[in-house]
CSV table of C-alpha atoms and ligand atoms in Angstrom, one decimal:
chain,number,residue,atom,x,y,z
A,14,UNK,CA,16.9,65.5,-28.0
A,15,UNK,CA,19.9,67.7,-27.8
A,16,UNK,CA,20.6,71.4,-27.8
A,17,UNK,CA,22.0,73.3,-30.7
A,18,UNK,CA,24.6,75.3,-29.0
A,19,UNK,CA,25.8,76.3,-25.5
A,20,UNK,CA,28.6,78.0,-23.7
A,21,UNK,CA,31.5,76.9,-21.6
A,22,UNK,CA,31.0,77.5,-17.9
A,23,UNK,CA,33.8,79.9,-17.6
A,24,UNK,CA,35.0,82.7,-19.9
A,25,UNK,CA,36.0,82.7,-22.7
A,26,UNK,CA,32.5,81.6,-23.7
A,27,UNK,CA,32.1,80.0,-27.2
A,28,UNK,CA,29.7,78.0,-29.2
A,29,UNK,CA,30.5,74.3,-29.1
A,30,UNK,CA,27.1,72.8,-29.8
A,31,UNK,CA,27.2,70.8,-26.7
A,32,UNK,CA,25.7,71.2,-23.2
A,33,UNK,CA,28.0,71.5,-20.2
A,34,UNK,CA,27.6,68.9,-17.4
A,35,UNK,CA,25.9,71.7,-15.4
A,36,UNK,CA,23.5,72.5,-18.1
A,37,UNK,CA,22.6,68.8,-18.6
A,38,UNK,CA,21.9,68.6,-14.9
A,39,UNK,CA,19.5,71.6,-15.1
A,40,UNK,CA,17.9,70.2,-18.2
A,41,UNK,CA,17.3,66.8,-16.6
A,42,UNK,CA,16.0,68.3,-13.4
A,43,UNK,CA,13.5,70.5,-15.3
A,44,UNK,CA,12.5,67.6,-17.6
A,45,UNK,CA,12.0,65.4,-14.6
A,46,UNK,CA,9.9,68.0,-12.8
A,47,UNK,CA,7.8,68.5,-15.9
A,48,UNK,CA,7.1,64.8,-16.3
A,49,UNK,CA,6.4,64.1,-12.6
A,50,UNK,CA,4.9,67.2,-11.3
A,51,UNK,CA,3.4,69.1,-14.3
A,52,UNK,CA,2.1,66.4,-16.6
A,53,UNK,CA,-0.4,64.8,-14.2
A,54,UNK,CA,-3.2,67.4,-13.9
A,55,UNK,CA,-2.1,69.6,-16.7
A,56,UNK,CA,-5.4,69.0,-18.7
A,57,UNK,CA,-7.5,69.5,-15.6
A,58,UNK,CA,-5.8,72.8,-14.7
A,59,UNK,CA,-6.3,74.0,-18.3
A,60,UNK,CA,-10.0,73.0,-18.3
A,61,UNK,CA,-10.6,74.5,-14.9
A,62,UNK,CA,-8.3,77.6,-15.4
A,63,UNK,CA,-6.6,76.5,-12.2
A,64,UNK,CA,-3.4,78.2,-11.2
A,65,UNK,CA,-0.6,75.7,-10.4
A,66,UNK,CA,0.0,76.9,-6.8
A,67,UNK,CA,1.5,73.7,-5.5
A,68,UNK,CA,3.8,73.3,-8.6
A,69,UNK,CA,5.0,76.9,-8.4
A,70,UNK,CA,5.8,76.4,-4.7
A,71,UNK,CA,7.9,73.3,-5.5
A,72,UNK,CA,9.6,75.2,-8.4
A,73,UNK,CA,10.5,77.9,-6.0
A,74,UNK,CA,11.9,75.3,-3.5
A,75,UNK,CA,14.1,73.8,-6.3
A,76,UNK,CA,15.4,77.3,-7.3
A,77,UNK,CA,13.6,77.7,-10.7
A,78,UNK,CA,12.0,81.0,-9.8
A,79,UNK,CA,15.1,83.1,-9.4
A,80,UNK,CA,17.6,81.2,-11.5
A,81,UNK,CA,19.7,84.2,-12.8
A,82,UNK,CA,19.3,86.2,-9.6
A,83,UNK,CA,22.4,86.9,-7.4
A,84,UNK,CA,22.9,84.3,-4.7
A,85,UNK,CA,23.2,87.2,-2.2
A,86,UNK,CA,19.5,87.8,-2.7
A,87,UNK,CA,18.4,84.1,-2.7
A,88,UNK,CA,18.9,83.4,-6.5
A,89,UNK,CA,20.8,80.7,-8.2
A,90,UNK,CA,23.3,83.0,-9.9
A,91,UNK,CA,23.0,80.9,-13.1
A,92,UNK,CA,23.4,82.0,-16.7
A,93,UNK,CA,20.7,82.8,-19.2
A,94,UNK,CA,21.5,79.5,-21.0
A,95,UNK,CA,20.5,77.6,-18.0
A,96,UNK,CA,17.3,79.5,-17.7
A,97,UNK,CA,16.3,79.0,-21.4
A,98,UNK,CA,17.0,75.3,-21.0
A,99,UNK,CA,14.7,75.0,-18.0
A,100,UNK,CA,12.1,77.2,-19.8
A,101,UNK,CA,12.1,74.9,-22.8
A,102,UNK,CA,11.7,71.7,-20.7
A,103,UNK,CA,8.9,73.1,-18.6
A,104,UNK,CA,7.1,74.5,-21.6
A,105,UNK,CA,7.1,71.1,-23.5
A,106,UNK,CA,4.6,70.0,-20.9
A,107,UNK,CA,2.9,73.0,-19.3
A,108,UNK,CA,3.1,76.6,-20.7
A,109,UNK,CA,0.7,77.9,-18.1
A,110,UNK,CA,3.3,77.1,-15.5
A,111,UNK,CA,6.3,78.1,-17.5
A,112,UNK,CA,4.9,81.6,-18.1
A,113,UNK,CA,4.9,82.1,-14.3
A,114,UNK,CA,8.5,81.0,-14.2
A,115,UNK,CA,9.4,83.4,-17.0
A,116,UNK,CA,7.7,86.5,-15.7
A,117,UNK,CA,9.1,85.9,-12.2
A,118,UNK,CA,12.7,85.2,-13.4
A,119,UNK,CA,13.2,87.6,-16.3
A,120,UNK,CA,10.8,90.4,-15.8
A,121,UNK,CA,10.6,90.8,-12.0
A,122,UNK,CA,13.8,89.2,-10.5
A,123,UNK,CA,16.1,90.4,-13.3
A,124,UNK,CA,14.6,93.8,-13.3
A,125,UNK,CA,15.0,94.2,-9.5
A,126,UNK,CA,18.4,92.6,-9.3
A,127,UNK,CA,19.8,94.8,-12.1
A,128,UNK,CA,18.2,98.1,-11.2
A,129,UNK,CA,16.7,97.9,-7.7
A,130,UNK,CA,18.2,99.7,-4.6
A,131,UNK,CA,19.9,97.5,-2.0
A,132,UNK,CA,16.9,98.2,0.2
A,133,UNK,CA,14.4,97.0,-2.5
A,134,UNK,CA,16.5,93.9,-3.1
A,135,UNK,CA,16.6,93.0,0.6
A,136,UNK,CA,12.9,93.7,1.1
A,137,UNK,CA,11.4,92.2,-2.1
A,138,UNK,CA,13.8,90.3,-4.3
A,139,UNK,CA,14.9,87.8,-1.7
A,140,UNK,CA,11.4,86.7,-1.3
A,141,UNK,CA,10.5,86.7,-5.0
A,142,UNK,CA,13.7,84.9,-6.1
A,143,UNK,CA,13.1,82.1,-3.7
A,144,UNK,CA,9.4,81.8,-4.7
A,145,UNK,CA,8.2,82.7,-1.2
A,146,UNK,CA,6.4,85.5,-3.0
A,147,UNK,CA,5.4,85.9,-6.6
A,148,UNK,CA,6.0,89.0,-8.8
A,149,UNK,CA,4.1,90.6,-11.6
A,150,UNK,CA,5.2,93.1,-14.4
A,151,UNK,CA,2.6,95.8,-15.1
A,152,UNK,CA,3.2,97.8,-18.3
A,153,UNK,CA,0.2,97.1,-20.6
A,154,UNK,CA,-2.9,99.3,-20.4
A,155,UNK,CA,-6.2,99.3,-22.1
A,156,UNK,CA,-4.9,101.9,-24.6
A,157,UNK,CA,-1.1,101.2,-24.3
A,158,UNK,CA,-0.3,97.6,-25.4
A,159,UNK,CA,2.2,97.7,-28.2
A,160,UNK,CA,2.3,101.5,-28.0
A,161,UNK,CA,4.0,101.4,-24.5
A,162,UNK,CA,5.1,105.0,-24.3
A,163,UNK,CA,1.4,106.1,-24.2
A,164,UNK,CA,1.1,105.3,-20.5
A,165,UNK,CA,-2.1,106.7,-19.0
A,166,UNK,CA,-1.6,105.5,-15.5
A,167,UNK,CA,-0.3,108.5,-13.5
A,168,UNK,CA,2.2,108.7,-10.6
A,169,UNK,CA,1.9,112.2,-9.0
A,170,UNK,CA,4.8,113.2,-6.8
A,171,UNK,CA,3.9,114.3,-3.2
A,172,UNK,CA,6.3,115.0,-0.3
A,173,UNK,CA,7.4,111.5,0.6
A,174,UNK,CA,5.4,109.4,-1.7
A,175,UNK,CA,3.7,109.1,-5.2
A,176,UNK,CA,0.0,108.7,-5.8
A,177,UNK,CA,-0.9,106.2,-8.5
A,178,UNK,CA,-4.1,106.2,-10.5
A,179,UNK,CA,-5.0,104.1,-13.5
A,180,UNK,CA,-5.6,100.7,-15.0
A,181,UNK,CA,-3.3,97.9,-16.1
A,182,UNK,CA,-4.4,95.1,-18.5
A,183,UNK,CA,-3.5,91.5,-19.3
A,184,UNK,CA,-1.2,91.2,-16.2
A,185,UNK,CA,0.3,87.7,-15.9
A,186,UNK,CA,0.2,86.6,-12.2
A,187,UNK,CA,-2.2,89.5,-11.8
A,188,UNK,CA,-4.3,87.8,-9.0
A,189,UNK,CA,-1.6,85.6,-7.4
A,190,UNK,CA,1.3,88.0,-7.2
A,191,UNK,CA,2.4,89.6,-3.9
A,192,UNK,CA,4.5,92.3,-5.5
A,193,UNK,CA,3.8,94.3,-8.6
A,194,UNK,CA,6.3,96.3,-10.7
A,195,UNK,CA,4.1,99.1,-12.0
A,196,UNK,CA,5.0,101.6,-14.8
A,197,UNK,CA,3.3,105.0,-14.6
A,198,UNK,CA,3.7,108.5,-16.0
A,199,UNK,CA,4.9,111.2,-13.6
A,200,UNK,CA,5.8,114.0,-16.1
A,201,UNK,CA,3.6,113.8,-19.2
A,202,UNK,CA,5.3,116.8,-20.8
A,203,UNK,CA,8.5,114.7,-20.9
A,204,UNK,CA,6.8,111.8,-22.7
A,205,UNK,CA,8.6,108.5,-22.2
A,206,UNK,CA,11.4,110.3,-20.3
A,207,UNK,CA,8.8,111.2,-17.5
A,208,UNK,CA,7.8,107.6,-16.9
A,209,UNK,CA,8.7,105.8,-13.6
A,210,UNK,CA,8.6,102.3,-12.3
A,211,UNK,CA,7.4,101.4,-8.8
A,212,UNK,CA,7.1,98.4,-6.5
A,213,UNK,CA,3.6,98.1,-5.2
A,214,UNK,CA,2.4,95.5,-2.7
A,215,UNK,CA,-0.8,93.6,-2.9
A,216,UNK,CA,-3.4,94.8,-0.3
A,217,UNK,CA,-2.2,98.5,-0.3
A,218,UNK,CA,-5.2,100.8,0.0
A,219,UNK,CA,-6.8,101.7,-3.4
A,220,UNK,CA,-5.2,98.7,-5.2
A,221,UNK,CA,-7.9,96.6,-6.6
A,222,UNK,CA,-7.5,93.3,-8.7
A,223,UNK,CA,-10.0,93.1,-11.6
A,224,UNK,CA,-11.7,90.0,-12.9
A,225,UNK,CA,-9.7,87.1,-14.2
A,226,UNK,CA,-9.5,86.8,-18.0
A,227,UNK,CA,-11.1,83.7,-19.7
A,228,UNK,CA,-8.4,82.9,-22.2
A,229,UNK,CA,-7.8,80.8,-25.4
A,230,UNK,CA,-4.6,79.4,-24.0
A,231,UNK,CA,-2.3,79.3,-21.0
A,232,UNK,CA,-5.5,78.9,-19.1
A,233,UNK,CA,-3.8,77.7,-15.9
A,234,UNK,CA,-2.0,81.1,-15.6
A,235,UNK,CA,-3.7,83.9,-13.9
A,236,UNK,CA,-4.3,87.1,-16.1
A,237,UNK,CA,-6.1,90.1,-14.6
A,238,UNK,CA,-6.6,93.8,-15.1
A,239,UNK,CA,-5.5,95.9,-12.1
A,240,UNK,CA,-7.1,99.1,-10.9
A,241,UNK,CA,-5.1,101.8,-8.9
A,242,UNK,CA,-7.2,104.4,-7.2
A,243,UNK,CA,-5.1,106.9,-5.2
A,244,UNK,CA,-2.6,104.3,-4.2
A,245,UNK,CA,0.1,105.8,-2.0
A,246,UNK,CA,3.6,104.5,-2.8
A,247,UNK,CA,6.6,105.5,-0.7
A,248,UNK,CA,9.4,107.2,-2.7
A,249,UNK,CA,11.8,104.5,-1.7
A,250,UNK,CA,9.8,102.1,-3.9
A,251,UNK,CA,10.6,104.0,-7.1
A,252,UNK,CA,13.0,101.9,-9.2
A,253,UNK,CA,16.0,103.9,-10.3
A,254,UNK,CA,16.2,107.7,-11.0
A,255,UNK,CA,13.3,109.9,-11.7
A,256,UNK,CA,12.2,109.2,-15.3
A,257,UNK,CA,14.0,105.9,-15.6
A,258,UNK,CA,10.8,103.8,-15.8
A,259,UNK,CA,10.5,103.4,-19.6
A,260,UNK,CA,14.1,102.4,-20.0
A,261,UNK,CA,13.6,100.0,-17.1
A,262,UNK,CA,10.6,98.4,-18.9
A,263,UNK,CA,12.5,98.2,-22.3
A,264,UNK,CA,15.6,96.8,-20.9
A,265,UNK,CA,13.8,94.2,-18.8
A,266,UNK,CA,11.5,93.3,-21.6
A,267,UNK,CA,14.5,92.7,-23.9
A,268,UNK,CA,15.5,89.8,-21.6
A,269,UNK,CA,12.0,88.7,-21.0
A,270,UNK,CA,11.7,88.1,-24.8
A,271,UNK,CA,14.4,85.5,-24.6
A,272,UNK,CA,12.4,83.7,-21.9
A,273,UNK,CA,9.2,83.8,-24.1
A,274,UNK,CA,11.3,82.6,-27.1
A,275,UNK,CA,12.4,79.6,-25.0
A,276,UNK,CA,8.8,79.0,-24.0
A,277,UNK,CA,7.7,79.0,-27.7
A,278,UNK,CA,10.6,76.6,-28.5
A,279,UNK,CA,9.4,74.3,-25.7
A,280,UNK,CA,5.8,74.3,-26.9
A,281,UNK,CA,7.0,73.4,-30.4
A,282,UNK,CA,9.3,70.7,-29.2
A,283,UNK,CA,6.7,69.2,-26.9
A,284,UNK,CA,4.2,69.0,-29.8
A,285,UNK,CA,6.9,67.6,-32.1
A,286,UNK,CA,7.8,64.8,-29.6
A,287,UNK,CA,4.1,63.8,-29.3
A,288,UNK,CA,3.6,63.8,-33.0
A,289,UNK,CA,6.7,61.8,-33.6
A,290,UNK,CA,5.7,59.2,-31.0
A,291,UNK,CA,2.1,59.0,-32.4
A,292,UNK,CA,3.3,58.7,-36.0
A,293,UNK,CA,5.4,55.7,-35.0
A,294,UNK,CA,2.5,53.7,-33.6
A,295,UNK,CA,-0.7,54.9,-35.4
A,296,UNK,CA,-1.4,52.7,-38.5
A,297,UNK,CA,-3.2,53.5,-41.7
A,298,UNK,CA,-3.3,51.7,-45.0
A,299,UNK,CA,-1.5,48.8,-43.4
A,300,UNK,CA,1.6,50.6,-42.0
A,301,UNK,CA,2.6,53.1,-39.3
A,302,UNK,CA,1.8,56.6,-40.5
A,303,UNK,CA,5.4,57.7,-40.2
A,304,UNK,CA,6.0,55.4,-43.3
A,305,UNK,CA,3.8,57.7,-45.4
A,306,UNK,CA,5.9,60.4,-47.0
A,307,UNK,CA,3.1,62.9,-46.3
A,308,UNK,CA,3.8,62.4,-42.6
A,309,UNK,CA,7.6,61.8,-42.7
A,310,UNK,CA,8.1,65.1,-44.6
A,311,UNK,CA,5.9,67.0,-42.0
A,312,UNK,CA,8.2,65.5,-39.3
A,313,UNK,CA,11.3,66.5,-41.3
A,314,UNK,CA,10.1,70.1,-41.7
A,315,UNK,CA,9.1,70.6,-38.1
A,316,UNK,CA,12.2,69.0,-36.8
A,317,UNK,CA,14.3,71.3,-38.9
A,318,UNK,CA,12.3,74.4,-37.8
A,319,UNK,CA,12.7,73.6,-34.2
A,320,UNK,CA,16.5,73.2,-34.4
A,321,UNK,CA,16.7,76.5,-36.2
A,322,UNK,CA,14.5,78.1,-33.4
A,323,UNK,CA,16.8,76.6,-30.8
A,324,UNK,CA,19.9,78.0,-32.3
A,325,UNK,CA,18.3,81.5,-32.3
A,326,UNK,CA,17.2,81.1,-28.7
A,327,UNK,CA,20.6,80.0,-27.6
A,328,UNK,CA,22.4,82.7,-29.5
A,329,UNK,CA,20.3,85.3,-27.7
A,330,UNK,CA,21.0,83.7,-24.3
A,331,UNK,CA,24.7,83.5,-25.0
A,332,UNK,CA,24.8,87.1,-26.2
A,333,UNK,CA,23.2,88.2,-22.8
A,334,UNK,CA,25.6,86.0,-20.8
A,335,UNK,CA,28.6,87.5,-22.7
A,336,UNK,CA,27.4,91.0,-22.0
A,337,UNK,CA,26.8,91.6,-25.6
A,338,UNK,CA,23.8,93.5,-27.0
A,339,UNK,CA,20.8,91.1,-27.1
A,340,UNK,CA,17.9,93.4,-28.2
A,341,UNK,CA,18.3,92.2,-31.8
A,342,UNK,CA,19.0,88.4,-31.1
A,343,UNK,CA,16.3,88.3,-28.5
A,344,UNK,CA,13.7,89.8,-30.8
A,345,UNK,CA,14.7,87.5,-33.6
A,346,UNK,CA,14.5,84.5,-31.3
A,347,UNK,CA,11.1,85.5,-30.1
A,348,UNK,CA,9.8,86.3,-33.6
A,349,UNK,CA,11.0,83.0,-35.1
A,350,UNK,CA,10.4,80.6,-32.2
A,351,UNK,CA,6.8,81.9,-31.8
A,352,UNK,CA,6.1,81.5,-35.5
A,353,UNK,CA,7.6,77.9,-35.3
A,354,UNK,CA,5.5,77.2,-32.2
A,355,UNK,CA,2.3,78.1,-34.1
A,356,UNK,CA,3.3,76.1,-37.2
A,357,UNK,CA,4.5,73.1,-35.4
A,358,UNK,CA,1.5,72.8,-33.1
A,359,UNK,CA,-0.9,73.1,-36.0
A,360,UNK,CA,1.1,70.3,-37.9
A,361,UNK,CA,1.2,68.1,-34.7
A,362,UNK,CA,-2.6,68.3,-34.5
A,363,UNK,CA,-2.9,67.4,-38.1
A,364,UNK,CA,-0.6,64.4,-37.7
A,365,UNK,CA,-2.8,63.2,-34.8
A,366,UNK,CA,-5.9,63.5,-37.1
A,367,UNK,CA,-9.1,63.2,-35.2
A,368,UNK,CA,-7.2,62.4,-32.0
A,369,UNK,CA,-5.4,65.7,-32.3
A,370,UNK,CA,-8.7,67.5,-31.7
A,371,UNK,CA,-9.3,65.7,-28.5
A,372,UNK,CA,-8.0,67.0,-25.2
A,373,UNK,CA,-6.3,63.9,-23.8
A,374,UNK,CA,-3.7,64.0,-26.7
A,375,UNK,CA,-2.4,67.3,-25.4
A,376,UNK,CA,-1.5,68.8,-28.9
A,377,UNK,CA,-4.6,70.9,-29.1
A,378,UNK,CA,-3.7,72.6,-25.8
A,379,UNK,CA,-0.2,73.2,-27.1
A,380,UNK,CA,-1.7,74.8,-30.2
A,381,UNK,CA,-3.9,77.0,-28.2
A,382,UNK,CA,-1.0,77.9,-25.8
A,383,UNK,CA,1.4,78.7,-28.8
A,384,UNK,CA,-0.7,81.7,-29.9
A,385,UNK,CA,0.1,83.9,-27.0
A,386,UNK,CA,3.9,83.6,-27.7
A,387,UNK,CA,3.2,85.8,-30.8
A,388,UNK,CA,1.5,88.4,-28.7
A,389,UNK,CA,2.9,88.9,-25.1
A,390,UNK,CA,6.1,90.6,-24.2
A,391,UNK,CA,5.9,92.4,-27.6
A,392,UNK,CA,3.8,91.0,-30.6
A,393,UNK,CA,5.6,89.7,-33.6
A,394,UNK,CA,4.9,93.0,-35.3
A,395,UNK,CA,6.8,94.8,-32.5
A,396,UNK,CA,9.7,92.3,-32.8
A,397,UNK,CA,9.9,93.3,-36.5
A,398,UNK,CA,10.1,97.0,-35.4
A,399,UNK,CA,13.0,96.1,-33.0
A,400,UNK,CA,14.8,94.0,-35.6
A,401,UNK,CA,14.4,96.4,-38.5
A,402,UNK,CA,15.5,99.4,-36.4
A,403,UNK,CA,18.6,97.5,-35.3
A,404,UNK,CA,19.6,96.4,-38.8
A,405,UNK,CA,18.9,99.8,-40.3
A,406,UNK,CA,20.9,101.5,-37.7
A,407,UNK,CA,24.0,99.5,-38.5
B,510,LIG,N1,16.7,99.1,-24.1
B,510,LIG,C1,16.9,100.3,-23.7
B,510,LIG,N2,16.2,101.4,-24.1
B,510,LIG,C2,15.3,101.2,-25.1
B,510,LIG,C3,15.1,99.9,-25.6
B,510,LIG,C4,15.8,98.9,-25.1
B,510,LIG,N3,15.7,97.7,-25.6
B,510,LIG,N4,14.1,100.1,-26.6
B,510,LIG,C5,13.8,101.3,-26.6
B,510,LIG,N5,14.5,102.1,-25.7
B,510,LIG,C6,14.4,103.5,-25.4
B,510,LIG,C7,14.8,104.3,-26.6
B,510,LIG,O1,16.2,104.4,-26.7
B,510,LIG,C8,14.2,105.6,-26.3
B,510,LIG,O2,14.9,106.4,-25.4
B,510,LIG,P1,15.7,107.7,-25.7
B,510,LIG,O3,14.6,108.7,-26.3
B,510,LIG,O4,16.3,108.2,-24.4
B,510,LIG,O5,16.7,107.3,-26.7
B,510,LIG,C9,12.9,105.2,-25.6
B,510,LIG,O6,13.1,103.9,-25.2
B,510,LIG,C10,11.7,105.2,-26.5
B,510,LIG,O7,12.0,104.4,-27.6
B,510,LIG,P2,11.4,104.6,-29.1
B,510,LIG,O8,11.5,106.0,-29.5
B,510,LIG,O9,11.9,103.5,-30.0
B,510,LIG,O10,9.8,104.3,-28.8
B,510,LIG,P3,8.6,103.9,-29.6
B,510,LIG,O11,7.4,104.5,-29.1
B,510,LIG,O12,8.9,104.0,-31.1
B,510,LIG,O13,8.4,102.3,-29.2
B,510,LIG,C11,8.8,100.0,-28.9
B,510,LIG,C12,9.4,101.4,-29.0
B,510,LIG,C13,10.0,99.1,-29.1
B,510,LIG,C14,7.8,99.7,-30.1
B,510,LIG,C15,8.2,99.8,-27.6
B,510,LIG,O14,7.0,100.7,-27.4
B,510,LIG,C16,7.7,98.4,-27.3
B,510,LIG,O15,8.6,97.5,-27.0
B,510,LIG,N6,6.4,98.1,-27.4
B,510,LIG,C17,6.0,96.7,-27.0
B,510,LIG,C18,5.6,96.7,-25.5
B,510,LIG,C19,5.6,95.3,-25.0
B,510,LIG,O16,6.5,94.5,-25.3
B,510,LIG,N7,4.6,95.0,-24.2
B,510,LIG,C20,4.5,93.8,-23.5
B,510,LIG,C21,3.9,93.9,-22.2
B,510,LIG,S1,4.6,93.1,-20.9
B,510,LIG,C22,4.0,91.5,-20.9
B,510,LIG,O17,3.4,91.0,-21.9
B,510,LIG,C23,4.3,90.8,-19.7
B,510,LIG,C24,3.4,89.7,-19.3
B,510,LIG,O18,2.6,89.8,-18.4
B,510,LIG,C25,3.7,88.4,-19.9
């Protein structure tokens, strides 16, 4: 396995279709962790809907939870290419764990590192980037999923604090997080320009964690609704200027989508590797099934699709690292890689035949896990809105 493109470690950055030594080290470390720490128990965690507490702690100790965060605040100071390489490797084996890595890195740490105040970074980011604490990103609501400007959660300004009321839905790390980035409406008359983002701590009065969702896939991850009843939040916990909250959410999600694209790529690549291995040993009609053109052509198709997805993911990561606009490339990477994840995992189950339908062969789980990559951090339809607006504006 190799990567389609990467960047040199120092500017000027350019495509050279090779990984740097540093990137190879990160890839190997993530790959090794996935094999030794995630693979044992991955089926059981999926069956029992068990959060990977121990694995997340180890990932934090190894620096995988704040990869792109400034070293000053406990992060690894790495580039986005390193992050997507790690996301791909972890997702090949366990997407329930990799979504925790993704949300913590690109929605919570990146958002705080880029837009938080020095006080917020000192108090919260240092703990989240090192994995001592976990973060969650709370934008979606029962009636504001794709239509994110329609926030119903309110943040009413008082003298030295805000009072938050409302409900958030489908929140990754909802039960396990320590700190929550919560988007809420302060000035409804200003529509999205009246929205703010806040840091809320678990355990604050009036903050209740709703029941855990029973999901089709990524069952080891922890998804909850959150209820805010007159939760008092100090003004110093507002991120950015008054009214910056929607921009904060959009800018942060644009990078988050690159992480989910890498997750989708990893799910596809993991399923492909299993299918290839299986096709080389499983026999039918007197030969290994990879010798049947019906199977060989499936493998050819999915290998090609995965390589194309990897190019788009790397392009988006390189755009972000170069300081170029990555709204378009990130949306294209997520749209395409999530489609590939769905198609490849379905084919991987098919190549496995009856065994593909059985849990111990892993591919049925990867197929179930693939679906969410077309939904969270912006559905495929939302990615098409972002892409079409970008290309029509040019
Ligand atoms: N960067 C900066 N600003 C942006 C932006 C971006 N990428 N995208 C939009 N904006 C700004 C616009 O410029 C505009 O601001 P101005 O008026 O000041 O110019 C403002 O945001 C509103 O934009 P639109 O008019 O385009 O708003 P819209 O209502 O048409 O919707 C949308 C835009 C792109 C569809 C947006 O609503 C969206 O992304 N929806 C999907 C939400 C989403 O991804 N939810 C996922 C939940 S998080 C999650 O899944 C996490 C998890 O736990 C795993």
